[in-house]
CSV table of C-alpha atoms and ligand atoms in Angstrom, one decimal:
chain,number,residue,atom,x,y,z
H,1,UNK,CA,4.1,-14.8,-18.4
H,2,UNK,CA,3.4,-13.1,-15.1
H,3,UNK,CA,-0.3,-13.5,-15.6
H,4,UNK,CA,0.1,-17.2,-16.6
H,5,UNK,CA,2.2,-17.8,-13.5
H,6,UNK,CA,-0.3,-16.1,-11.3
H,7,UNK,CA,-3.1,-18.1,-12.8
H,8,UNK,CA,-1.3,-21.4,-12.3
H,9,UNK,CA,0.1,-21.0,-8.7
H,10,UNK,CA,-1.7,-18.2,-6.9
H,11,UNK,CA,-5.1,-18.6,-8.5
H,12,UNK,CA,-6.2,-21.7,-6.5
H,13,UNK,CA,-5.0,-19.9,-3.3
H,14,UNK,CA,-7.3,-17.0,-4.0
H,15,UNK,CA,-10.2,-19.4,-4.3
H,16,UNK,CA,-9.3,-21.0,-1.0
H,17,UNK,CA,-8.9,-17.6,0.8
H,18,UNK,CA,-12.3,-16.3,-0.5
H,19,UNK,CA,-14.0,-19.5,0.6
H,20,UNK,CA,-12.4,-19.3,4.1
H,21,UNK,CA,-10.5,-22.5,3.5
H,22,UNK,CA,-7.2,-23.3,5.3
H,23,UNK,CA,-4.0,-23.3,3.3
H,24,UNK,CA,-1.7,-26.4,3.4
H,25,UNK,CA,2.0,-27.2,3.1
H,26,UNK,CA,1.8,-27.1,-0.8
H,27,UNK,CA,0.1,-23.7,-0.7
H,28,UNK,CA,2.8,-22.4,1.7
H,29,UNK,CA,5.5,-23.5,-0.7
H,30,UNK,CA,3.7,-22.0,-3.7
H,31,UNK,CA,3.6,-18.6,-1.8
H,32,UNK,CA,7.3,-18.7,-0.9
H,33,UNK,CA,8.3,-19.8,-4.4
H,34,UNK,CA,6.3,-17.1,-6.1
H,35,UNK,CA,8.0,-14.0,-7.4
H,36,UNK,CA,4.7,-12.2,-8.0
H,37,UNK,CA,5.2,-10.0,-5.0
H,38,UNK,CA,2.3,-7.6,-5.6
H,39,UNK,CA,-0.2,-10.4,-6.0
H,40,UNK,CA,1.1,-11.9,-2.8
H,41,UNK,CA,0.5,-8.6,-1.0
H,42,UNK,CA,-3.0,-8.3,-2.4
H,43,UNK,CA,-3.8,-11.9,-1.4
H,44,UNK,CA,-2.5,-11.4,2.1
H,45,UNK,CA,-4.5,-8.2,2.5
H,46,UNK,CA,-7.6,-10.0,1.2
H,47,UNK,CA,-7.0,-12.8,3.7
H,48,UNK,CA,-6.7,-10.2,6.5
H,49,UNK,CA,-10.1,-8.6,5.5
H,50,UNK,CA,-11.9,-11.9,4.8
H,51,UNK,CA,-11.0,-12.9,8.4
H,52,UNK,CA,-12.5,-9.8,9.9
H,53,UNK,CA,-9.5,-7.3,9.7
H,54,UNK,CA,-10.3,-3.6,9.4
H,55,UNK,CA,-8.2,-0.6,8.5
H,56,UNK,CA,-6.9,-0.3,12.0
H,57,UNK,CA,-3.1,-0.6,12.5
H,58,UNK,CA,-1.9,-1.0,16.1
H,59,UNK,CA,1.1,0.1,18.1
H,60,UNK,CA,2.0,0.1,21.7
H,61,UNK,CA,4.2,2.5,23.7
H,62,UNK,CA,6.9,0.3,25.1
H,63,UNK,CA,10.3,0.3,26.8
H,64,UNK,CA,12.8,-2.5,25.9
H,65,UNK,CA,14.9,-3.7,28.7
H,66,UNK,CA,17.7,-6.3,28.7
H,67,UNK,CA,18.8,-7.0,32.3
H,68,UNK,CA,21.7,-9.2,31.5
H,69,UNK,CA,23.5,-10.1,28.3
H,70,UNK,CA,25.5,-12.9,29.9
H,71,UNK,CA,24.4,-16.2,28.2
H,72,UNK,CA,25.4,-19.8,28.4
H,73,UNK,CA,23.9,-20.8,25.0
H,74,UNK,CA,26.2,-19.3,22.3
H,75,UNK,CA,23.6,-19.2,19.5
H,76,UNK,CA,25.5,-18.5,16.3
H,77,UNK,CA,23.0,-15.9,15.0
H,78,UNK,CA,23.3,-13.8,18.2
H,79,UNK,CA,25.5,-10.7,18.5
H,80,UNK,CA,24.0,-9.6,21.8
H,81,UNK,CA,25.2,-12.4,24.2
H,82,UNK,CA,28.4,-12.3,26.2
H,83,UNK,CA,30.3,-14.6,28.5
H,84,UNK,CA,30.8,-13.3,32.0
H,85,UNK,CA,34.5,-12.5,31.4
H,86,UNK,CA,34.0,-10.4,28.3
H,87,UNK,CA,34.4,-6.7,28.8
H,88,UNK,CA,30.9,-5.8,27.6
H,89,UNK,CA,29.2,-8.4,29.8
H,90,UNK,CA,26.7,-6.8,32.2
H,91,UNK,CA,24.0,-7.7,34.7
H,92,UNK,CA,21.7,-5.0,36.1
H,93,UNK,CA,20.4,-5.5,39.7
H,94,UNK,CA,16.6,-5.4,40.2
H,95,UNK,CA,16.9,-2.1,42.1
H,96,UNK,CA,18.9,-0.3,39.3
H,97,UNK,CA,16.5,-1.7,36.7
H,98,UNK,CA,13.4,-0.5,38.5
H,99,UNK,CA,14.9,3.0,39.2
H,100,UNK,CA,15.7,3.4,35.5
H,101,UNK,CA,12.3,2.1,34.4
H,102,UNK,CA,10.5,4.5,36.8
H,103,UNK,CA,12.4,7.5,35.5
H,104,UNK,CA,11.7,6.5,31.9
H,105,UNK,CA,8.0,6.0,32.6
H,106,UNK,CA,7.8,9.4,34.2
H,107,UNK,CA,9.4,10.9,31.1
H,108,UNK,CA,7.4,9.0,28.4
H,109,UNK,CA,4.4,7.2,30.0
H,110,UNK,CA,4.9,3.8,28.3
H,111,UNK,CA,2.4,1.1,29.0
H,112,UNK,CA,4.5,-2.0,28.4
H,113,UNK,CA,7.9,-3.3,29.3
H,114,UNK,CA,9.3,-5.8,26.9
H,115,UNK,CA,12.3,-7.6,28.5
H,116,UNK,CA,14.4,-10.4,27.0
H,117,UNK,CA,17.8,-11.5,28.4
H,118,UNK,CA,20.7,-13.9,28.0
H,119,UNK,CA,20.4,-17.2,29.9
H,120,UNK,CA,22.7,-16.1,32.7
H,121,UNK,CA,23.9,-19.2,34.7
H,122,UNK,CA,25.4,-17.0,37.5
H,123,UNK,CA,22.1,-15.7,38.9
H,124,UNK,CA,19.3,-17.6,40.6
H,125,UNK,CA,15.6,-17.8,40.0
H,126,UNK,CA,14.9,-15.4,42.9
H,127,UNK,CA,16.6,-12.6,41.0
H,128,UNK,CA,13.9,-12.8,38.3
H,129,UNK,CA,11.0,-13.1,40.7
H,130,UNK,CA,12.4,-10.1,42.6
H,131,UNK,CA,12.7,-8.1,39.4
H,132,UNK,CA,9.1,-8.8,38.3
H,133,UNK,CA,7.7,-8.1,41.8
H,134,UNK,CA,9.7,-4.8,42.1
H,135,UNK,CA,8.7,-3.6,38.6
H,136,UNK,CA,5.0,-4.5,39.3
H,137,UNK,CA,5.0,-2.7,42.6
H,138,UNK,CA,6.8,0.4,41.2
H,139,UNK,CA,4.8,0.5,37.9
H,140,UNK,CA,1.4,-1.1,38.7
H,141,UNK,CA,-0.2,0.2,35.4
H,142,UNK,CA,2.6,-1.1,33.2
H,143,UNK,CA,2.2,-4.5,31.5
H,144,UNK,CA,5.2,-6.7,32.0
H,145,UNK,CA,5.9,-8.8,28.8
H,146,UNK,CA,9.1,-10.5,29.9
H,147,UNK,CA,11.2,-13.6,29.3
H,148,UNK,CA,11.2,-15.8,26.2
H,149,UNK,CA,10.3,-19.5,26.5
H,150,UNK,CA,14.0,-20.3,26.5
H,151,UNK,CA,14.5,-18.1,29.6
H,152,UNK,CA,11.6,-19.7,31.3
H,153,UNK,CA,13.1,-23.1,30.6
H,154,UNK,CA,16.4,-21.9,31.9
H,155,UNK,CA,14.7,-20.8,35.1
H,156,UNK,CA,13.5,-24.4,35.6
H,157,UNK,CA,17.0,-25.6,35.5
H,158,UNK,CA,18.1,-22.9,38.0
H,159,UNK,CA,15.3,-23.6,40.4
H,160,UNK,CA,14.4,-27.3,39.9
H,161,UNK,CA,10.8,-26.2,39.4
H,162,UNK,CA,8.5,-27.1,36.5
H,163,UNK,CA,7.5,-24.7,33.7
H,164,UNK,CA,4.1,-24.3,35.4
H,165,UNK,CA,5.7,-23.6,38.8
H,166,UNK,CA,8.1,-21.0,37.4
H,167,UNK,CA,5.3,-19.3,35.4
H,168,UNK,CA,3.0,-19.4,38.5
H,169,UNK,CA,5.6,-17.6,40.7
H,170,UNK,CA,6.3,-15.0,38.0
H,171,UNK,CA,2.6,-14.5,37.3
H,172,UNK,CA,1.9,-14.1,41.0
H,173,UNK,CA,4.7,-11.5,41.1
H,174,UNK,CA,3.2,-9.5,38.3
H,175,UNK,CA,4.2,-11.0,34.9
H,176,UNK,CA,1.6,-10.3,32.2
H,177,UNK,CA,2.7,-12.1,29.0
H,178,UNK,CA,5.7,-13.7,27.3
H,179,UNK,CA,7.5,-12.4,24.2
H,180,UNK,CA,7.9,-14.8,21.3
H,181,UNK,CA,11.7,-15.2,21.0
H,182,UNK,CA,13.6,-18.5,21.3
H,183,UNK,CA,11.5,-20.1,18.5
H,184,UNK,CA,14.2,-19.5,15.8
H,185,UNK,CA,13.4,-22.3,13.4
H,186,UNK,CA,11.9,-25.5,14.8
H,187,UNK,CA,13.5,-28.0,12.3
H,188,UNK,CA,16.2,-30.0,14.1
H,189,UNK,CA,18.6,-29.7,11.1
H,190,UNK,CA,18.6,-25.9,11.3
H,191,UNK,CA,18.7,-25.7,15.1
H,192,UNK,CA,21.7,-27.9,15.1
H,193,UNK,CA,23.4,-25.5,12.7
H,194,UNK,CA,22.5,-22.1,14.2
H,195,UNK,CA,21.7,-22.8,17.9
H,196,UNK,CA,23.1,-26.2,18.9
H,197,UNK,CA,23.0,-25.3,22.6
H,198,UNK,CA,19.3,-24.2,22.6
H,199,UNK,CA,16.5,-26.3,24.1
H,200,UNK,CA,14.5,-28.6,21.8
H,201,UNK,CA,11.4,-27.1,20.1
H,202,UNK,CA,9.1,-29.3,22.1
H,203,UNK,CA,10.3,-27.4,25.2
H,204,UNK,CA,9.5,-24.0,23.5
H,205,UNK,CA,6.0,-25.4,22.8
H,206,UNK,CA,5.5,-26.8,26.2
H,207,UNK,CA,6.3,-23.4,27.8
H,208,UNK,CA,3.8,-21.6,25.6
H,209,UNK,CA,1.2,-24.4,25.9
H,210,UNK,CA,1.5,-24.1,29.7
H,211,UNK,CA,1.4,-20.3,29.7
H,212,UNK,CA,-1.8,-20.3,27.5
H,213,UNK,CA,-3.5,-22.8,29.8
H,214,UNK,CA,-2.7,-20.6,32.8
H,215,UNK,CA,-4.2,-17.5,31.1
H,216,UNK,CA,-0.8,-16.0,30.2
H,217,UNK,CA,-0.9,-14.8,26.6
H,218,UNK,CA,2.3,-15.0,24.5
H,219,UNK,CA,3.7,-14.0,21.2
H,220,UNK,CA,5.4,-16.2,18.6
H,221,UNK,CA,8.2,-15.6,16.1
H,222,UNK,CA,10.3,-17.1,13.4
H,223,UNK,CA,13.9,-16.2,12.7
H,224,UNK,CA,14.3,-16.4,8.9
H,225,UNK,CA,16.9,-15.6,6.3
H,226,UNK,CA,19.8,-17.9,7.3
H,227,UNK,CA,20.2,-21.6,6.5
H,228,UNK,CA,16.6,-22.6,6.5
H,229,UNK,CA,14.8,-24.0,3.4
H,230,UNK,CA,11.3,-22.9,2.3
H,231,UNK,CA,10.0,-26.3,3.5
H,232,UNK,CA,11.4,-25.6,7.0
H,233,UNK,CA,9.7,-22.2,7.0
H,234,UNK,CA,6.4,-23.8,6.2
H,235,UNK,CA,7.0,-26.5,8.8
H,236,UNK,CA,7.6,-23.8,11.4
H,237,UNK,CA,4.5,-21.9,10.6
H,238,UNK,CA,2.3,-25.0,10.6
H,239,UNK,CA,3.6,-26.1,14.0
H,240,UNK,CA,2.6,-22.6,15.4
H,241,UNK,CA,-0.8,-22.9,13.8
H,242,UNK,CA,-1.4,-26.3,15.4
H,243,UNK,CA,-0.4,-24.9,18.8
H,244,UNK,CA,-2.8,-22.0,18.3
H,245,UNK,CA,-5.6,-24.4,17.4
H,246,UNK,CA,-5.0,-26.2,20.7
H,247,UNK,CA,-4.7,-23.2,23.1
H,248,UNK,CA,-5.4,-19.9,21.2
H,249,UNK,CA,-3.0,-17.9,23.4
H,250,UNK,CA,-0.8,-16.3,20.7
H,251,UNK,CA,-1.6,-12.6,20.5
H,252,UNK,CA,0.6,-12.0,17.5
H,253,UNK,CA,3.3,-13.4,15.2
H,254,UNK,CA,6.5,-11.5,14.4
H,255,UNK,CA,8.7,-12.7,11.5
H,256,UNK,CA,12.3,-11.7,12.5
H,257,UNK,CA,14.8,-11.2,9.6
H,258,UNK,CA,18.3,-12.5,10.4
H,259,UNK,CA,20.8,-9.7,10.9
H,260,UNK,CA,24.3,-11.2,10.3
H,261,UNK,CA,26.6,-8.4,11.5
H,262,UNK,CA,28.9,-9.3,14.4
H,263,UNK,CA,27.9,-13.0,14.2
H,264,UNK,CA,30.0,-15.9,12.8
H,265,UNK,CA,27.8,-15.8,9.7
H,266,UNK,CA,29.0,-12.3,8.8
H,267,UNK,CA,32.6,-13.7,8.6
H,268,UNK,CA,31.2,-16.3,6.2
H,269,UNK,CA,30.0,-13.5,3.9
H,270,UNK,CA,26.3,-13.7,4.7
H,271,UNK,CA,24.1,-10.8,3.8
H,272,UNK,CA,20.9,-9.3,5.2
H,273,UNK,CA,17.5,-10.5,3.8
H,274,UNK,CA,16.1,-8.5,0.9
H,275,UNK,CA,13.1,-6.3,1.0
H,276,UNK,CA,11.3,-8.7,-1.3
H,277,UNK,CA,11.9,-11.6,1.1
H,278,UNK,CA,10.7,-9.6,4.1
H,279,UNK,CA,7.5,-8.6,2.4
H,280,UNK,CA,7.0,-12.2,1.2
H,281,UNK,CA,7.4,-13.5,4.7
H,282,UNK,CA,4.8,-11.1,6.0
H,283,UNK,CA,2.3,-12.1,3.3
H,284,UNK,CA,3.1,-15.8,3.9
H,285,UNK,CA,2.6,-15.5,7.6
H,286,UNK,CA,-0.8,-13.8,7.2
H,287,UNK,CA,-1.9,-16.3,4.6
H,288,UNK,CA,-0.9,-19.4,6.5
H,289,UNK,CA,-1.6,-18.3,10.1
H,290,UNK,CA,-5.4,-18.0,9.8
H,291,UNK,CA,-5.8,-18.3,13.6
H,292,UNK,CA,-3.4,-15.7,14.9
H,293,UNK,CA,-5.1,-12.3,14.9
H,294,UNK,CA,-2.2,-10.0,14.6
H,295,UNK,CA,0.9,-10.0,12.3
H,296,UNK,CA,3.6,-7.5,13.2
H,297,UNK,CA,5.8,-5.5,10.8
H,298,UNK,CA,8.7,-5.0,13.0
H,299,UNK,CA,10.0,-1.6,11.9
H,300,UNK,CA,13.2,-2.0,13.9
H,301,UNK,CA,14.1,-4.9,11.6
H,302,UNK,CA,12.9,-3.6,8.2
H,303,UNK,CA,12.9,0.2,8.6
H,304,UNK,CA,9.9,2.5,8.6
H,305,UNK,CA,9.4,2.9,4.9
H,306,UNK,CA,9.3,-0.9,4.3
H,307,UNK,CA,7.1,-1.4,7.4
H,308,UNK,CA,4.7,1.1,5.8
H,309,UNK,CA,4.5,-1.0,2.7
H,310,UNK,CA,4.1,-4.1,4.8
H,311,UNK,CA,0.8,-2.8,6.0
H,312,UNK,CA,-0.4,-3.8,2.5
H,313,UNK,CA,1.1,-7.2,2.8
H,314,UNK,CA,-1.0,-8.6,5.6
H,315,UNK,CA,0.6,-6.8,8.6
H,316,UNK,CA,-1.8,-4.9,11.0
H,317,UNK,CA,0.6,-4.0,13.8
H,318,UNK,CA,3.9,-2.1,13.9
H,319,UNK,CA,5.0,-3.1,17.4
H,320,UNK,CA,5.6,0.2,19.1
H,321,UNK,CA,7.8,3.0,20.1
H,322,UNK,CA,10.4,0.4,21.0
H,323,UNK,CA,12.6,2.6,23.2
H,324,UNK,CA,16.1,1.2,23.5
H,325,UNK,CA,16.2,-1.9,21.3
H,326,UNK,CA,19.6,-3.6,21.5
H,327,UNK,CA,19.4,-7.2,20.1
H,328,UNK,CA,19.0,-6.2,16.5
H,329,UNK,CA,21.2,-3.2,16.8
H,330,UNK,CA,24.1,-5.4,18.1
H,331,UNK,CA,23.6,-7.4,14.9
H,332,UNK,CA,23.8,-4.4,12.5
H,333,UNK,CA,20.3,-2.9,12.4
H,334,UNK,CA,20.7,0.7,11.1
H,335,UNK,CA,17.2,1.8,12.1
H,336,UNK,CA,16.6,4.2,15.0
H,337,UNK,CA,16.2,2.8,18.5
H,338,UNK,CA,13.0,4.7,19.3
H,339,UNK,CA,10.1,6.0,17.3
H,340,UNK,CA,7.9,8.9,18.5
H,341,UNK,CA,4.2,8.3,18.6
H,342,UNK,CA,3.6,11.2,16.2
H,343,UNK,CA,5.9,9.6,13.6
H,344,UNK,CA,4.1,6.2,13.9
H,345,UNK,CA,0.8,8.0,13.5
H,346,UNK,CA,2.0,9.8,10.4
H,347,UNK,CA,3.3,6.8,8.7
H,348,UNK,CA,0.3,4.6,9.4
H,349,UNK,CA,-2.0,7.4,8.1
H,350,UNK,CA,0.1,7.9,5.0
H,351,UNK,CA,-0.3,4.2,4.3
H,352,UNK,CA,-4.1,4.8,4.2
H,353,UNK,CA,-4.8,3.1,7.5
H,354,UNK,CA,-6.1,4.2,10.9
H,355,UNK,CA,-3.5,4.5,13.7
H,356,UNK,CA,-4.7,2.9,17.0
H,357,UNK,CA,-2.6,3.0,20.1
H,358,UNK,CA,-3.2,-0.2,22.1
H,359,UNK,CA,-2.1,-1.8,25.3
H,360,UNK,CA,-0.3,-5.2,25.2
H,361,UNK,CA,-3.6,-7.1,25.2
H,362,UNK,CA,-4.9,-5.2,22.2
H,363,UNK,CA,-7.3,-3.0,24.1
H,364,UNK,CA,-7.7,0.4,22.4
H,365,UNK,CA,-6.2,3.3,24.2
H,366,UNK,CA,-6.4,6.0,21.6
H,367,UNK,CA,-7.1,6.4,17.9
H,368,UNK,CA,-6.3,9.2,15.4
W,401,V47,O1,15.1,-15.5,19.9
W,401,V47,C1,18.6,-12.6,18.0
W,401,V47,C2,16.1,-12.9,17.6
W,401,V47,C3,14.9,-13.1,19.5
W,401,V47,C4,19.2,-11.9,16.1
W,401,V47,O2,7.4,-11.0,21.1
W,401,V47,C5,17.8,-12.1,16.0
W,401,V47,O3,7.0,-9.0,20.4
W,401,V47,C6,17.7,-11.4,13.9
W,401,V47,O4,12.1,-12.3,21.7
W,401,V47,N1,19.1,-11.2,13.8
W,401,V47,C7,14.8,-12.4,20.9
W,401,V47,N2,17.1,-11.8,15.0
W,401,V47,C8,13.9,-11.2,20.8
W,401,V47,C9,12.5,-11.5,21.0
W,401,V47,C10,11.5,-10.6,20.3
W,401,V47,C11,11.9,-9.6,19.4
W,401,V47,C12,10.9,-8.8,18.9
W,401,V47,C13,9.5,-8.9,19.2
W,401,V47,C14,9.2,-9.9,20.1
W,401,V47,C15,7.8,-10.0,20.6
W,401,V47,C16,10.1,-10.7,20.7
W,401,V47,O5,15.6,-12.2,18.7
W,401,V47,C17,15.7,-14.3,19.5
W,401,V47,C18,16.0,-14.4,18.0
W,401,V47,O6,15.0,-15.0,17.3
W,401,V47,N3,17.5,-12.5,17.3
W,401,V47,N4,19.6,-12.3,17.3
W,401,V47,C19,19.8,-11.5,14.9
W,401,V47,N5,21.2,-11.4,14.8
């Protein structure tokens, strides 16, 4: 039976992959509807190699910062955000943030700061420009990958500037690239259910489009495992692929599995995605996104053992040391909040791959 199913649904996909042909909506659905997990992994690995991938697996040494958790949006999937009056609400001044980052850098030598925040309505645009300028001055060799498209858009409402003007000021101050959050799921139906206060997807795309045209590379994500259908996952990935055809500025795609703990969905009895779904999503992403070079297995989300398996399901990047992750841990992640380089090296090697430490722009820093 399994062989018959493989022959009927995945067989034509293999032919397309080997011929270097692009997969379409129907192919995307066939992947997501298939239970033949091992064949999906093998196909995704084949696609990665056919498109020039090697045995190298990348990671970066990075520090996660969240300068404020105060947020006006109230996304239902989020356990990190707070209103100003809540006891756990916080906002860290640029001075405090820089002092802490400098101490951490002296201790660990990270090369990237990854910073994502709430959309705090109580601070002005200058606060963000000051933060980036101060971080860049204090840590000139560290790449600043900061602010999702949602935050950039929020800064336009704070300042009255356009996306391009906000990005120009931040770039001039030292911003290097944008993380991929805020994408969630682009389908209007889903957005209305999980993030009714969030900006329209066209805005997310406009920010990334503008950034790419200004030479600011970005990442892209999909938050899956909640109310979305398979059709809506395919729609999301095809929209990202079209954007990448236009501007080519996405460095990597990261599928983000929904963590329900401490969200309204937990009270409704929702559970975490399964390992099978996580692996399928990685294979699906690699197979469909033929123009995005790197697919990340986010170990914070799936755990190290599963991330190791994911390297055989199309992933070629394990994100990084990820010091101090909080967004996924607020929502129930049981993984550690930091991984030592030696441990990342060991687990990449034991998956039969070559560990390569990279900078944010995928320049090689060291290989083992
Ligand atoms: O947009 C929030 C996600 C994103 C939950 O670019 C959740 O390398 C699961 O931008 N369960 C923000 N996901 C974080 C972000 C990010 C994360 C990792 C890598 C990169 C990158 C960027 O986090 C949000 C949302 O999609 N998120 N809450 C949750 N409960």
